Amino acid sequence: SAVISQKPSRDICQRGTSLTIQCQVDSQVTMMFWYRQQPGQSLTLIATANQGSEATYESGFVIDKFPISRPNLTFSTLTVSNMSPEDSSIYLCSVAVTGGETQYFGPGTRLLVL
Amino acid sequence: DQQVKQNSPSLSVQEGRISILNCDYTNSMFDYFLWYKKYPAEGPTFLISISSIKDKNEDGRFTVFLNKSAKHLSLHIVPSQPGDSAVYFCAASAIRGAQKLVFGQGTRLTINP
């Protein structure tokens, strides 16, 4: 398994601003992912964070709105840019361990945009 | 298009009895299925998984059944305990190794004493 931490755990932001969420893993992992859970909804994959290259975004998500970095095998950031109230969600980082068959999730970042 | 569906938003079960959570999927390319449990203010916790080459996988009190022809899977918890009260998510992947998970909407399970 892997131990994952996220910062911040929660935040309240004003519309039009940006927030960067950090994800730290206690071991080197092959895959890192970012998900969003909107209120009352399921988890939706935003993108796969690729180490040393541009992230791979899912349909409906774009780099200008959700820029992602992954400078090494244990760390990634997700920025929510030019926020609006519709961005109020829980943002979750997950990882897949080399040779493993499941994903482990961080505790999530609760974002409220006013 | 909801590729993974959990049609019961909530389920209430008596402590000690069996809890059965259901999940349906539409994408025949899905090859690997997982169940996660989520407590409030925490991230999802992996419970159990099953590959499409199997029809049953068991781990302690948790058993997952897969019916490929019906595109249906279920999670059985027996006996149910108060600590099992949580939201349960079904997830599916078309690639072994749990990449690109597609989640259902979740079922809130409440275990009554």
Short mmCIF file of N, CA and C in Angstrom, two decimals, chain A residues 10 31 33 35 37 40-45 48 56 58 90 92 96 100-108 110, chain B residues 2 32 34 36 38-46 49 89-90 96-106:
data_model
loop_
_atom_site.label_atom_id
_atom_site.label_comp_id
_atom_site.label_asym_id
_atom_site.label_seq_id
_atom_site.Cartn_x
_atom_site.Cartn_y
_atom_site.Cartn_z
N ARG A 10 -8.59 21.56 3.43
CA ARG A 10 -9.78 22.28 3.02
C ARG A 10 -9.43 23.74 2.80
N MET A 31 1.98 5.47 -11.12
CA MET A 31 0.91 6.28 -11.65
C MET A 31 0.34 7.17 -10.54
N PHE A 33 -2.92 10.06 -10.05
CA PHE A 33 -4.15 10.53 -10.68
C PHE A 33 -4.80 11.63 -9.84
N TYR A 35 -8.68 13.20 -9.09
CA TYR A 35 -10.11 13.02 -9.24
C TYR A 35 -10.84 14.21 -8.61
N GLN A 37 -14.75 15.07 -6.85
CA GLN A 37 -16.06 14.60 -6.42
C GLN A 37 -16.91 15.82 -6.11
N GLY A 40 -22.61 15.44 -3.84
CA GLY A 40 -23.62 14.45 -4.17
C GLY A 40 -23.34 13.61 -5.39
N GLN A 41 -22.14 13.74 -5.94
CA GLN A 41 -21.81 13.03 -7.17
C GLN A 41 -20.74 11.96 -6.93
N SER A 42 -20.45 11.24 -8.00
CA SER A 42 -19.41 10.23 -7.92
C SER A 42 -18.03 10.86 -8.12
N LEU A 43 -17.01 10.03 -8.08
CA LEU A 43 -15.65 10.49 -8.36
C LEU A 43 -15.43 10.47 -9.87
N THR A 44 -14.85 11.56 -10.36
CA THR A 44 -14.57 11.68 -11.80
C THR A 44 -13.09 11.94 -12.00
N LEU A 45 -12.47 11.18 -12.88
CA LEU A 45 -11.05 11.35 -13.15
C LEU A 45 -10.82 12.63 -13.93
N THR A 48 -4.34 12.07 -15.52
CA THR A 48 -3.22 11.27 -15.05
C THR A 48 -1.99 12.16 -15.05
N THR A 56 -2.10 13.82 -18.76
CA THR A 56 -3.08 13.33 -19.73
C THR A 56 -4.47 13.61 -19.19
N GLU A 58 -8.69 13.95 -19.12
CA GLU A 58 -9.90 13.27 -19.56
C GLU A 58 -10.81 14.27 -20.27
N ILE A 90 -14.65 18.09 -3.75
CA ILE A 90 -13.53 17.45 -3.09
C ILE A 90 -12.57 17.00 -4.19
N LEU A 92 -9.26 14.79 -5.07
CA LEU A 92 -8.55 13.65 -4.50
C LEU A 92 -7.39 13.24 -5.39
N ALA A 96 -1.16 4.48 -8.05
CA ALA A 96 -1.09 3.05 -8.31
C ALA A 96 0.36 2.63 -8.11
N GLY A 100 1.02 -3.32 -8.63
CA GLY A 100 -0.23 -3.44 -7.88
C GLY A 100 -1.43 -3.42 -8.79
N GLU A 101 -2.57 -3.74 -8.22
CA GLU A 101 -3.78 -3.81 -9.01
C GLU A 101 -4.88 -2.92 -8.48
N THR A 102 -4.53 -1.97 -7.64
CA THR A 102 -5.54 -1.07 -7.15
C THR A 102 -4.97 0.33 -7.03
N GLN A 103 -5.83 1.29 -6.77
CA GLN A 103 -5.41 2.65 -6.50
C GLN A 103 -5.68 2.99 -5.06
N TYR A 104 -4.76 3.74 -4.48
CA TYR A 104 -4.89 4.22 -3.11
C TYR A 104 -5.14 5.71 -3.17
N PHE A 105 -6.07 6.16 -2.33
CA PHE A 105 -6.49 7.55 -2.37
C PHE A 105 -5.98 8.34 -1.18
N GLY A 106 -5.71 9.60 -1.43
CA GLY A 106 -5.42 10.53 -0.36
C GLY A 106 -6.70 10.93 0.35
N PRO A 107 -6.58 11.73 1.40
CA PRO A 107 -7.74 12.12 2.20
C PRO A 107 -8.63 13.14 1.52
N GLY A 108 -8.12 13.78 0.46
CA GLY A 108 -8.94 14.74 -0.27
C GLY A 108 -8.75 16.17 0.22
N ARG A 110 -11.08 19.59 0.43
CA ARG A 110 -12.44 20.14 0.30
C ARG A 110 -12.34 21.61 -0.07
N GLN B 2 -23.59 7.30 -18.02
CA GLN B 2 -23.10 6.69 -16.79
C GLN B 2 -22.73 5.25 -17.08
N TYR B 32 -11.78 -5.13 -15.01
CA TYR B 32 -11.35 -5.22 -13.61
C TYR B 32 -12.28 -4.35 -12.80
N LEU B 34 -13.61 -2.96 -8.77
CA LEU B 34 -13.17 -2.72 -7.40
C LEU B 34 -14.32 -2.15 -6.59
N TYR B 36 -14.80 0.29 -3.12
CA TYR B 36 -14.17 1.19 -2.15
C TYR B 36 -15.21 1.58 -1.11
N LYS B 38 -16.01 4.64 1.77
CA LYS B 38 -15.63 6.02 2.07
C LYS B 38 -16.38 6.54 3.29
N TYR B 39 -15.60 6.96 4.28
CA TYR B 39 -16.16 7.65 5.44
C TYR B 39 -16.14 9.15 5.16
N PRO B 40 -17.00 9.92 5.83
CA PRO B 40 -17.00 11.37 5.65
C PRO B 40 -15.62 11.96 5.95
N ALA B 41 -15.22 12.92 5.16
CA ALA B 41 -13.96 13.66 5.35
C ALA B 41 -12.72 12.77 5.19
N GLU B 42 -12.88 11.61 4.57
CA GLU B 42 -11.74 10.76 4.29
C GLU B 42 -11.75 10.37 2.81
N GLY B 43 -10.60 9.93 2.30
CA GLY B 43 -10.56 9.41 0.94
C GLY B 43 -11.10 8.00 0.89
N PRO B 44 -11.47 7.53 -0.30
CA PRO B 44 -11.95 6.15 -0.43
C PRO B 44 -10.88 5.14 -0.02
N THR B 45 -11.33 4.08 0.62
CA THR B 45 -10.43 2.99 1.05
C THR B 45 -10.75 1.75 0.25
N PHE B 46 -9.73 1.15 -0.34
CA PHE B 46 -9.92 -0.06 -1.15
C PHE B 46 -10.40 -1.21 -0.27
N SER B 49 -11.40 -6.50 -4.87
CA SER B 49 -11.47 -6.37 -6.32
C SER B 49 -11.73 -7.73 -6.95
N PHE B 89 -18.48 2.64 -3.00
CA PHE B 89 -18.39 2.93 -4.42
C PHE B 89 -17.92 1.70 -5.17
N CYS B 90 -18.57 1.44 -6.27
CA CYS B 90 -18.15 0.44 -7.22
C CYS B 90 -17.32 1.17 -8.29
N ARG B 96 -6.12 -3.63 -16.76
CA ARG B 96 -5.68 -4.25 -15.52
C ARG B 96 -4.57 -3.40 -14.90
N GLY B 97 -4.58 -3.29 -13.62
CA GLY B 97 -3.64 -2.41 -12.94
C GLY B 97 -4.34 -1.19 -12.42
N ALA B 98 -5.67 -1.24 -12.47
CA ALA B 98 -6.51 -0.21 -11.82
C ALA B 98 -6.23 1.17 -12.37
N GLN B 99 -5.93 1.31 -13.62
CA GLN B 99 -5.78 2.62 -14.21
C GLN B 99 -7.14 3.15 -14.65
N LYS B 100 -7.28 4.44 -14.71
CA LYS B 100 -8.46 5.12 -15.24
C LYS B 100 -9.74 4.48 -14.71
N LEU B 101 -9.95 4.61 -13.44
CA LEU B 101 -11.13 4.04 -12.82
C LEU B 101 -12.37 4.88 -13.16
N VAL B 102 -13.47 4.18 -13.42
CA VAL B 102 -14.78 4.81 -13.62
C VAL B 102 -15.64 4.39 -12.44
N PHE B 103 -16.16 5.37 -11.73
CA PHE B 103 -16.88 5.10 -10.49
C PHE B 103 -18.39 5.18 -10.66
N GLY B 104 -19.09 4.39 -9.85
CA GLY B 104 -20.53 4.55 -9.71
C GLY B 104 -20.84 5.69 -8.75
N GLN B 105 -22.13 5.93 -8.55
CA GLN B 105 -22.55 7.09 -7.75
C GLN B 105 -22.44 6.85 -6.26
N GLY B 106 -22.29 5.61 -5.87
CA GLY B 106 -22.15 5.30 -4.45
C GLY B 106 -23.48 4.89 -3.82
#
